Coordinates of C-alpha atoms in Angstrom, one line a residue:
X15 CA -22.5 -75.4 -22.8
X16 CA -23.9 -78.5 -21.3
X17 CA -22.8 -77.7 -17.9
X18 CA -24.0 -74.5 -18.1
X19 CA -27.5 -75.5 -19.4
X20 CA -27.8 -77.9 -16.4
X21 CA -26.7 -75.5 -14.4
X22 CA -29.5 -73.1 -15.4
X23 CA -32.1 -75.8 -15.6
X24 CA -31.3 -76.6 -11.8
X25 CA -31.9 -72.8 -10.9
X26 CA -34.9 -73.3 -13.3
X27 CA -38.3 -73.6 -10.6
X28 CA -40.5 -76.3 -11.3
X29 CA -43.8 -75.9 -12.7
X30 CA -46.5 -77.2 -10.7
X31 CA -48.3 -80.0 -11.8
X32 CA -51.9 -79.7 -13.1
X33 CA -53.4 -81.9 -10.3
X34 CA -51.4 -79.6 -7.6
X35 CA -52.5 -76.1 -9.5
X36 CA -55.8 -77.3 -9.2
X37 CA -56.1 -78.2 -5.9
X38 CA -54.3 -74.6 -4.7
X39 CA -56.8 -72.8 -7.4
X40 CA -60.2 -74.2 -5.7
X41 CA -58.1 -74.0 -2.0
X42 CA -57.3 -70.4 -3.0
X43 CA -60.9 -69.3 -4.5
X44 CA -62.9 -71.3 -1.9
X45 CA -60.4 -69.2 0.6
X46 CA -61.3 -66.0 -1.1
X47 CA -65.0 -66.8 -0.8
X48 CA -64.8 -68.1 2.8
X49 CA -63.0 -64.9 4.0
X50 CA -65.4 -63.0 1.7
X51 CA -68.6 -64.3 3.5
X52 CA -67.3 -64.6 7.0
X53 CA -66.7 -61.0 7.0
X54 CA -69.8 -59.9 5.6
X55 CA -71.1 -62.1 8.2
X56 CA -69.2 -61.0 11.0
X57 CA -70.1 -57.2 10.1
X58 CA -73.1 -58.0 9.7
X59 CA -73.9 -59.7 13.3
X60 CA -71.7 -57.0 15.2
X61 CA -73.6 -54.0 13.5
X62 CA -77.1 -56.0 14.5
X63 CA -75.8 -56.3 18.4
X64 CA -74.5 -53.4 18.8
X65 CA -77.4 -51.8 17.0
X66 CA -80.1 -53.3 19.2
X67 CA -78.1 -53.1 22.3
X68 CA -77.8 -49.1 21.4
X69 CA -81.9 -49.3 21.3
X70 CA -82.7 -50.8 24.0
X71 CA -80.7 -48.7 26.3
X72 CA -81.9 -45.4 24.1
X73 CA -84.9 -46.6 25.1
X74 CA -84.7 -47.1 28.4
X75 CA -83.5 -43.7 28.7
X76 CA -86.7 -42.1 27.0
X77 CA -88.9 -44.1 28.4
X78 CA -87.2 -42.6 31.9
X79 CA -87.5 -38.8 30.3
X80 CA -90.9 -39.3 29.6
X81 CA -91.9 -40.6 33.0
X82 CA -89.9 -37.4 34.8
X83 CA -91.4 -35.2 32.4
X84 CA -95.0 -36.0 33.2
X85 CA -94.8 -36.6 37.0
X86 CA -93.0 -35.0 39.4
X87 CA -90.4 -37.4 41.1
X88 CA -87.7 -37.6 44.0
X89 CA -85.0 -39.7 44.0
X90 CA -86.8 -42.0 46.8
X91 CA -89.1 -42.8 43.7
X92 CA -86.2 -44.7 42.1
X93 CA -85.0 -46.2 45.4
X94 CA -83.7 -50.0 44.4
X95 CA -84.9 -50.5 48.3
X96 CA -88.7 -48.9 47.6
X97 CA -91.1 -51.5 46.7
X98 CA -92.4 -51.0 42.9
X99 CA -90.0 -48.6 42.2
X100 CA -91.1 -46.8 38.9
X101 CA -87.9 -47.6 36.5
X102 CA -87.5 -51.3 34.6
X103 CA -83.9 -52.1 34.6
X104 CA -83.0 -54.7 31.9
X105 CA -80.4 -57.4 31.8
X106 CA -76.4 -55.5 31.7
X107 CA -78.0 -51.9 32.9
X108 CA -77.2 -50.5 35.9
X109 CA -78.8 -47.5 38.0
X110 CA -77.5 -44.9 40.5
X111 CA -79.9 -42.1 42.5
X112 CA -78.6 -38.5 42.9
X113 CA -79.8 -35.9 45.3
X114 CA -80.1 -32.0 44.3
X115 CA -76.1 -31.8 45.1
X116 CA -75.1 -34.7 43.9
X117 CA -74.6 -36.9 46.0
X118 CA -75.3 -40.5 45.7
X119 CA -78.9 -41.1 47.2
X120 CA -79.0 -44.8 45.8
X121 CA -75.8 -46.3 44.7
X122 CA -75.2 -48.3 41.6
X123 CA -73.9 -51.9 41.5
X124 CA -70.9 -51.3 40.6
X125 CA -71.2 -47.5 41.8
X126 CA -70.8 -45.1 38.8
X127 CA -68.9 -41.8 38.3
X128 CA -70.3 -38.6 38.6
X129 CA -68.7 -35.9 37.1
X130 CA -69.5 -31.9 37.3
X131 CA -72.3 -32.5 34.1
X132 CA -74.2 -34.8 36.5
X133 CA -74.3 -32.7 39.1
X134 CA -75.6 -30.0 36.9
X135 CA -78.1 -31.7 35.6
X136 CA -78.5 -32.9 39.3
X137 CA -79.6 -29.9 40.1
X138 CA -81.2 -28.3 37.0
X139 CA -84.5 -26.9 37.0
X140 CA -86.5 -28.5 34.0
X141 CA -87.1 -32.4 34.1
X142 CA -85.6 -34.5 31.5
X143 CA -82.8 -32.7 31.0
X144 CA -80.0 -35.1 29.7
X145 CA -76.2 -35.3 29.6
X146 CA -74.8 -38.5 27.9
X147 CA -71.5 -40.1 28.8
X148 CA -69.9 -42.8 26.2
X149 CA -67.6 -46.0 27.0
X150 CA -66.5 -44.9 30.5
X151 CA -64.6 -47.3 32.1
X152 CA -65.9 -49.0 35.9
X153 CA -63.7 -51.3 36.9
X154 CA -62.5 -53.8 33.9
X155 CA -66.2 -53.1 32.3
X156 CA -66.8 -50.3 29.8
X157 CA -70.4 -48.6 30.1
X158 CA -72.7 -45.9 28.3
X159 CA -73.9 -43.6 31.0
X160 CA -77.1 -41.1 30.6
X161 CA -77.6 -38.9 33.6
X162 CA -81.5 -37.3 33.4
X163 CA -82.7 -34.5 35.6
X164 CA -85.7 -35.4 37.6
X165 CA -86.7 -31.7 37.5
X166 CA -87.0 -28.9 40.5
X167 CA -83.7 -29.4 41.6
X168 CA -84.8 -32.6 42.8
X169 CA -82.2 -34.6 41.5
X170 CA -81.6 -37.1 39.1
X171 CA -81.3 -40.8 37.8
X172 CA -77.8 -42.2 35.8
X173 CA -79.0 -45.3 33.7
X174 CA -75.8 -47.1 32.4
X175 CA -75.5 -50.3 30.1
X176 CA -72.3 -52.5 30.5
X177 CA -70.7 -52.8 26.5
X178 CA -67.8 -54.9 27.7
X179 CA -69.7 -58.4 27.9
X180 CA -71.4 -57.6 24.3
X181 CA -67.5 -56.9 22.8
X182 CA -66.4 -59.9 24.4
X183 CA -69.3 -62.1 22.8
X184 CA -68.6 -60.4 19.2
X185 CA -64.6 -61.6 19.9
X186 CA -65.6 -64.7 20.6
X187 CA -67.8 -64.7 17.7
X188 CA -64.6 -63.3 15.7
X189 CA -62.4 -66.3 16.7
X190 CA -64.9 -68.8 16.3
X191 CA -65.8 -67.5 12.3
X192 CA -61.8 -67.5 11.7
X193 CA -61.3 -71.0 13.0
X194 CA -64.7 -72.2 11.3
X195 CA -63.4 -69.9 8.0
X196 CA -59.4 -71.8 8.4
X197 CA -61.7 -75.3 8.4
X198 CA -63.4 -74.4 5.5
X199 CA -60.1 -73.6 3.7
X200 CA -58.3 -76.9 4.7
X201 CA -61.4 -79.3 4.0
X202 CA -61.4 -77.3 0.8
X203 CA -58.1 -77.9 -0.2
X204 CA -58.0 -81.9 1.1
X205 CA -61.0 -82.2 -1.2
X206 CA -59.8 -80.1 -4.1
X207 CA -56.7 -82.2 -4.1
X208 CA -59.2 -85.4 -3.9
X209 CA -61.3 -83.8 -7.1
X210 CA -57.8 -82.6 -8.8
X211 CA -56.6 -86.4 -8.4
X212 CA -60.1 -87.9 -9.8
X213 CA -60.1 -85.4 -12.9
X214 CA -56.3 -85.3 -13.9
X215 CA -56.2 -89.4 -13.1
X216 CA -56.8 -89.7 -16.9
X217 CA -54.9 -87.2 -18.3
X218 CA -51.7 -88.8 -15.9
X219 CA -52.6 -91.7 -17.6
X220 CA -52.8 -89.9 -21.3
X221 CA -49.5 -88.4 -20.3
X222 CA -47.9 -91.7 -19.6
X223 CA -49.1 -93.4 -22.5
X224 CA -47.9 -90.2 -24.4
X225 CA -44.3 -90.3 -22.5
X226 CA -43.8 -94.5 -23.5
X227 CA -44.6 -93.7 -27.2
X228 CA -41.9 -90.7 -27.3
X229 CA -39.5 -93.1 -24.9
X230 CA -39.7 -96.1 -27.0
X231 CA -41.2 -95.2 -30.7
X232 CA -43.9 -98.1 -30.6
X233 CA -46.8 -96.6 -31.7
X234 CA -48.8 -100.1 -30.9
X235 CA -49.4 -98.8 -26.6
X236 CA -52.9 -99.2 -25.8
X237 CA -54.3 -96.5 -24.2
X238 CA -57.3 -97.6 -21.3
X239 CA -60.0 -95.3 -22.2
X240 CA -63.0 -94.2 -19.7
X241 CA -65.5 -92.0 -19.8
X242 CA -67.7 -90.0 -22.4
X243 CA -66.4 -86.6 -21.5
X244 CA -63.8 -84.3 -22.7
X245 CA -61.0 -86.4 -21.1
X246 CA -62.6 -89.7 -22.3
X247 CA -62.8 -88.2 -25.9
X248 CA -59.3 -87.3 -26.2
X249 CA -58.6 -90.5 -25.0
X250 CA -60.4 -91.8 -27.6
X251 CA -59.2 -89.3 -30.2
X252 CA -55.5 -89.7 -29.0
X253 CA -56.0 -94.2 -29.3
X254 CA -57.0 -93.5 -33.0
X255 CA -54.4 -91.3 -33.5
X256 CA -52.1 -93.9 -32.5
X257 CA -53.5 -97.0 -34.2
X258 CA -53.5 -94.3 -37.4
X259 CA -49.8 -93.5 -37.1
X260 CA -49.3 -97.2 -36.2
X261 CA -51.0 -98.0 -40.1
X262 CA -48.7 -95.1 -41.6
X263 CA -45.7 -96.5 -40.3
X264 CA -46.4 -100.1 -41.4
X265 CA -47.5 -98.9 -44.4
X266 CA -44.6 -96.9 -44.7
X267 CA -41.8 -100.2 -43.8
X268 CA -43.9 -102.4 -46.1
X269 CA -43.7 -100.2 -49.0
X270 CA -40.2 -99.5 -48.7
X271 CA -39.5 -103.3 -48.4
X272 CA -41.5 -104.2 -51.5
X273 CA -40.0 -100.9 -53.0
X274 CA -36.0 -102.4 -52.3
X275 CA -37.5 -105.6 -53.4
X276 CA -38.4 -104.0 -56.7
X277 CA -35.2 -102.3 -57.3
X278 CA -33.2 -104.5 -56.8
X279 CA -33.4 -106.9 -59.9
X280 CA -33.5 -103.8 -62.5
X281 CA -30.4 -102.4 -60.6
X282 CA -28.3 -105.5 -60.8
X283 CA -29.8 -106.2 -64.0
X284 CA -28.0 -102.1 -64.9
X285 CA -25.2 -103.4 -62.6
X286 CA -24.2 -106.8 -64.5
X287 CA -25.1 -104.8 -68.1
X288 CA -22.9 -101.9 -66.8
X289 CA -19.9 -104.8 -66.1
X290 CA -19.8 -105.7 -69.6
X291 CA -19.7 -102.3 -71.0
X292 CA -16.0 -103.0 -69.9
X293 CA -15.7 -105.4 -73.2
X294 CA -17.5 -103.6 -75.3
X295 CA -14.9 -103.4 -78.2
X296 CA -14.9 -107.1 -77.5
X297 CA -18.6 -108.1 -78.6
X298 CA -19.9 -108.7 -81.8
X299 CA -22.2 -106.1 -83.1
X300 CA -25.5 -107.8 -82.7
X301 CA -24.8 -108.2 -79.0
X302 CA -24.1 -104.1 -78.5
X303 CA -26.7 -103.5 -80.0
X304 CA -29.2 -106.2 -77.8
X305 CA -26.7 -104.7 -74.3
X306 CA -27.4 -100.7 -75.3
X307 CA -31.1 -102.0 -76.1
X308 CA -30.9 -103.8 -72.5
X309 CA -29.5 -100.7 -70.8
X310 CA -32.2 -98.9 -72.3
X311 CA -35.4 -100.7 -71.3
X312 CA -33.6 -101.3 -68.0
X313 CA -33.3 -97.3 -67.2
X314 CA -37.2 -97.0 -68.7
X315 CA -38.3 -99.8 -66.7
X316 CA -36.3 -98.2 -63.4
X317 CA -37.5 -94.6 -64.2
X318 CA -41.2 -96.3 -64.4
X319 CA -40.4 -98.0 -61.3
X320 CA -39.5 -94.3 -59.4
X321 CA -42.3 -92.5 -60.7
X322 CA -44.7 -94.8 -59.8
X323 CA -43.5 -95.0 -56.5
X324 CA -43.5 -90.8 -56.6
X325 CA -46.8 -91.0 -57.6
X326 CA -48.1 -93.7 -54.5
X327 CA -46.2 -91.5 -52.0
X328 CA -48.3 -88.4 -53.2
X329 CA -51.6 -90.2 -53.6
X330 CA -51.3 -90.7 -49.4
X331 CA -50.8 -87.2 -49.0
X332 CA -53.6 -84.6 -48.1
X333 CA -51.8 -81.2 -49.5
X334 CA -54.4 -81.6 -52.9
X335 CA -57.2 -79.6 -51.7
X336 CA -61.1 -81.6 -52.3
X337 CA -63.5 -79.3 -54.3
X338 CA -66.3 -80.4 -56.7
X339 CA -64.9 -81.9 -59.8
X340 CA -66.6 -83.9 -62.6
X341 CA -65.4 -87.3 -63.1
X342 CA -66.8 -87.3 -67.1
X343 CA -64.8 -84.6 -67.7
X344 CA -61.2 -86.1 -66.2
X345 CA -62.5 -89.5 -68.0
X346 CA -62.5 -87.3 -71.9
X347 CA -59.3 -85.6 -70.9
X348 CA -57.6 -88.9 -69.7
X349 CA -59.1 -91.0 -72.8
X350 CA -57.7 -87.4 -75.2
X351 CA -54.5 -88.4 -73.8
X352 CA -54.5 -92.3 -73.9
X353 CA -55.6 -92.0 -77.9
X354 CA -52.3 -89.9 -78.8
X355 CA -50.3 -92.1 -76.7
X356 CA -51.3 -95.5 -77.8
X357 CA -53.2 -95.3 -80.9
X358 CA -56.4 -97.1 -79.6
X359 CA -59.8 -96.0 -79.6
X360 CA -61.1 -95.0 -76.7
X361 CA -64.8 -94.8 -75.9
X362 CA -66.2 -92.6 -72.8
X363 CA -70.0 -94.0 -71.5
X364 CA -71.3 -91.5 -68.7
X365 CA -74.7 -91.4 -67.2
X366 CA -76.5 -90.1 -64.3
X367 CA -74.4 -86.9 -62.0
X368 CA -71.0 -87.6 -62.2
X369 CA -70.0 -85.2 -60.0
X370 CA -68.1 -85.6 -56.9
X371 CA -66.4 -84.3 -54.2
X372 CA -62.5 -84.7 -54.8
X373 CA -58.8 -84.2 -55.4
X374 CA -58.9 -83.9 -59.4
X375 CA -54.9 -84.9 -59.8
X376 CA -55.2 -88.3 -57.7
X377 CA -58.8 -89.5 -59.8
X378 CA -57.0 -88.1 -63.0
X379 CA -54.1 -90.4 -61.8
X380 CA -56.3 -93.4 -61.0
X381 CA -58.5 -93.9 -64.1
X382 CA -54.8 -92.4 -66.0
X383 CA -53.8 -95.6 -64.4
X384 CA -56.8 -98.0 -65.2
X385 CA -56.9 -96.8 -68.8
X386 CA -52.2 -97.6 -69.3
X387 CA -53.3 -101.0 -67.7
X388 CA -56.2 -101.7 -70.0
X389 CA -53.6 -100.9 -73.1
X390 CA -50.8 -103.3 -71.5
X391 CA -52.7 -106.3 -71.5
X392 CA -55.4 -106.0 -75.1
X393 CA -51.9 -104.5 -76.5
X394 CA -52.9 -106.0 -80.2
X395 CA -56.8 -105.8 -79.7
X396 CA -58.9 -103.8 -82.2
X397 CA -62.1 -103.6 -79.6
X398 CA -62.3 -100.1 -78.3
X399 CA -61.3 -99.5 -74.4
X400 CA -64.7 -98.3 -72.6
X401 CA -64.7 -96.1 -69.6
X402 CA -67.8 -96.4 -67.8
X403 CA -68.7 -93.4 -65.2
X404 CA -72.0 -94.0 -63.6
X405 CA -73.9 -92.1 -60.8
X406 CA -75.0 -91.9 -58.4
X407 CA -75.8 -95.5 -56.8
X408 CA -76.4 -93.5 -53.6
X409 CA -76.2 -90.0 -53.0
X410 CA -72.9 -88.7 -54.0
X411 CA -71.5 -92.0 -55.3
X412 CA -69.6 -92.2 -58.6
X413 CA -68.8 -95.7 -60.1
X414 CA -65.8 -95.6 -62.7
X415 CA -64.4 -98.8 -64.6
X416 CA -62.5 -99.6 -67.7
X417 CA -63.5 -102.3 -69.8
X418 CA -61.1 -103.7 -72.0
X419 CA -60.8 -107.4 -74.0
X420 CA -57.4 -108.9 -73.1
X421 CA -56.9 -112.5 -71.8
X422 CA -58.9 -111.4 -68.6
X423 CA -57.8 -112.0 -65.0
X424 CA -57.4 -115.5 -62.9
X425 CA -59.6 -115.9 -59.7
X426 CA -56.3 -115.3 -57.2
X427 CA -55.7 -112.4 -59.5
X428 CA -58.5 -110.7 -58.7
X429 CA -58.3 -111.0 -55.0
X430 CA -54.8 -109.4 -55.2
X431 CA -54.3 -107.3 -58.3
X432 CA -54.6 -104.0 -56.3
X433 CA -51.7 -105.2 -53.9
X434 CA -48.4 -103.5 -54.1
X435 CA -45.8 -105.0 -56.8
X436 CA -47.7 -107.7 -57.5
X437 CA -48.1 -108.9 -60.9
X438 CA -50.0 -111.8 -62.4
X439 CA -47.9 -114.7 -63.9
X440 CA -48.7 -113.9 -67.1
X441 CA -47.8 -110.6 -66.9
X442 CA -44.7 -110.8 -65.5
X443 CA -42.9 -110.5 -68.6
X444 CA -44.9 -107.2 -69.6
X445 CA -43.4 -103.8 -68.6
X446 CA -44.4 -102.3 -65.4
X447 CA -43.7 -102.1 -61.8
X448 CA -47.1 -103.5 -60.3
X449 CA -48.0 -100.0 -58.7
X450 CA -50.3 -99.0 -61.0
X451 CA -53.0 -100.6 -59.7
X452 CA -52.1 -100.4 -55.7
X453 CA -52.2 -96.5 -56.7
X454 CA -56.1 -97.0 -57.6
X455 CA -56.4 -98.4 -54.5
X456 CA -55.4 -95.8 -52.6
X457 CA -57.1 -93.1 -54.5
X458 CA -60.3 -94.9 -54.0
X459 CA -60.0 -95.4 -50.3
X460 CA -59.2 -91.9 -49.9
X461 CA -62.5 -90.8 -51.6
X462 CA -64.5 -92.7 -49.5
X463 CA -65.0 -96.0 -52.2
X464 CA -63.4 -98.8 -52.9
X465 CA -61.3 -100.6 -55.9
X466 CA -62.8 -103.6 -57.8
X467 CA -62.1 -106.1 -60.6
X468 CA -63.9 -109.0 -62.4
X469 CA -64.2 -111.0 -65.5
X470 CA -65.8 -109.4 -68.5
X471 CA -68.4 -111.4 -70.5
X472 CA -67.0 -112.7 -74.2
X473 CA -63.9 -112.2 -72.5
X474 CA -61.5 -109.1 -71.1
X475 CA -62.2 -108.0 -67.7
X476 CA -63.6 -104.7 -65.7
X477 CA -61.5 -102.7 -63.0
X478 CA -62.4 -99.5 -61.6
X479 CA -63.4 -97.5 -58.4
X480 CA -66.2 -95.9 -56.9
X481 CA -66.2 -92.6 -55.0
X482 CA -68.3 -91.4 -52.3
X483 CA -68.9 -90.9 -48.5
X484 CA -67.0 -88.0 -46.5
X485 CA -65.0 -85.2 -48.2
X486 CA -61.0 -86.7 -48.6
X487 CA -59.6 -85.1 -45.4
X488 CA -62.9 -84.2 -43.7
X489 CA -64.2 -85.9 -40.3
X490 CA -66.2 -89.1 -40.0

């Protein structure tokens, strides 16, 4: 099969490139147009030649059946040899004089046929009678010949005009549009592929920024970015994208590193615990009871561990949809919740519009998560735990916070207590996994407001979030 399918990609053709499709689109349409134009042009100029040459013989010609129609005339009238002989001859027209027979009185230069018609109207009786002849052929030239009677069988006058020399000038004219129309087409495909070359430059570059990332997986390439138009905003767009994806995948590797971190003492904590359930029979009672205890805690604290850990990875997520919610009304149900669960009294303070745009199940999960870590550390206190949901400092702002009255928080504490797995000193015997917190974090910065934590006066300390600016998965 892998023969075959390089076989049939070989017979494949190659798609053009978008610089080289461009440059044969504008070739091709400024082709179309040239071709277009030239022979309207063309066309155009013929019909107006031959037109005008047809009028000015047509004419000549009446202007010669009026003049035998009003005065009586012999051929010696139109003699060429006669001083101010009566008939004008312009440039390419040619005159012969015919007697009553018709015979040549006055010969044309070149001489011109005279057929049975002429001599008919040679010798016809009325004056202006007229017989034309078209595209006769005298010598290598091609002429128009009117014979007119001159009346009384007198005679008569042939005016011809020579056709020839205005053919050759339109095929002249013909040869010189198609090599000025074949120009055209070339300097318009040298300077489409100059325009394709300018445009596309960009996108090549895109492209190759676009090939290194799929080639070698770092998503850390910096793309050159130029320009305010379209191509300069996706080059924008596409350099976030990166730096984004860049963020996501550190993100990712750190988490999963403090995450293995994590594990690993509850698992060989299960792992040592595990080993001795070998001697079992072999231990006094006391010390099962303190192992299956041990085991116990150990699964609770792992099982914390993974859920928390669930929970982080589905905070990042965007498959929640934002709609308005009401963070009062998550704060009663989470504080209806907390009260059967721990026993403690649990006071809800809201003032001002404390509604919001959001995803209800992540702020649910981060003042859930404030409220468990109020309870951990003012375990034995008989102050209730306050949630505080103000609004709006600014349009559309929402400040939460839990204040409880536990042994409060250590300046280096509060700089990191919203880091991943980390746990204060003193509450590194406490159960927990040190995610509860980071999870807060998160929720906040994905609602547009940030997590914050400080001392409490008379002791205890306030963490919470605030909510506000763009809609969680919105632009800007």
């Amino acid at each position: 099969m892998g023969r075959l399918g390089r076989l049939l990609s070989s017979r494949r053709p190659k798609l053009l490139s978008l610089r080289t499709t461009f440059a044969v689109s504008f070739a091709a349409v400024t082709a179309a147009v040239t071709v277009l134009v030239g022979v309207l042009s063309y066309s155009a100029a013929a019909r107006l030649v031959r037109v005008d040459q047809e009028s000015v013989f047509d004419q000549v010609v009446q202007d010669l059946r009026d003049e035998v129609r009003q005065h009586a005339m012999t051929p010696q009238d139109f003699s060429s040899s006669a001083p101010g002989h009566d008939l004008v001859r312009p440039a390419r027209t040619d005159v012969q004089v015919l007697a009553s027979d018709g015979a040549v009185v006055d010969p044309g230069r070149p001489g011109l046929p005279v057929g049975a018609a002429d001599r008919e109207v040679a010798a016809f009786g009325v004056a202006g009678r007229m017989v034309v002849h078209k595209d006769v052929g005298v010598g290598s030239d091609v002429y128009r010949i009117a014979t007119v009677s001159l009346g009384g069988g007198r005679g008569a006058v042939q005016v011809a005009q020579e056709f020839s020399d205005t053919e050759d000038l339109l095929r002249a004219l013909q040869q010189r549009t198609l090599i000025l129309m074949a120009a055209v087409v070339v300097a318009a495909g040298l300077f489409g592929w100059w325009l394709a070359r300018r445009i596309t430059r960009r996108l090549v570059i895109l492209t190759s920024a676009a090939e290194d990332v799929a080639r070698t997986r770092r998503l850390g390439i910096q793309v050159p970015v130029t320009g305010y138009d379209e191509v300069g905003r996706l080059g924008r767009a596409f350099d976030r994208m990166l730096g984004r994806l860049a963020q996501s995948e550190e993100d990712q590797r750190r988490l999963v590193q403090d995450a293995g971190h994590e594990l690993r003492t509850p698992l060989t904590s299960l792992r040592t615990n595990i080993s001795l359930l070998r001697r079992i029979d072999e231990l006094p009672p006391g010390t099962r009871e303190e192992l299956v205890a041990d085991l116990g805690q150990e699964a609770r604290e792992l099982t914390d561990l993974v859920n928390e850990l669930v929970d982080l990875a589905a905070g990042q997520s965007d498959s929640e949809p934002a709609q308005r919610v009401d963070l009062a009304d998550l704060a009663e149900e989470v504080a209806g919740l907390a009260r059967r669960r721990t026993g403690r009294q649990i006071v809800v303070r809201a003032s001002g519009d404390t509604t919001t745009e959001g995803r209800p199940g992540m702020l649910t999960r981060a003042i859930s998560n404030l409220v468990e870590n109020a309870a951990k550390f003012d375990r034995d206190g008989t102050a209730p735990i306050e949630i505080g949901i103000a609004g709006p400092a600014r349009p559309g702002t929402v400040r939460v916070e839990v204040l409880d009255r536990g042994p409060g928080m250590a300046d280096a504490d509060l700089i990191r207590v919203f880091d991943r797995f980390y746990r204060a000193a003193d509450a590194r015997s406490l159960p927990g996994s040190g995610l509860g917190l980071s999870i807060v974090r998160e929720v906040a910065l994905a609602h547009g407001g940030a997590p914050f934590a400080i001392r409490r006066e008379g002791g205890g300390a306030v963490i919470g979030f605030t909510v506000g600016g763009p809609p969680p998965g919105g632009g800007g």
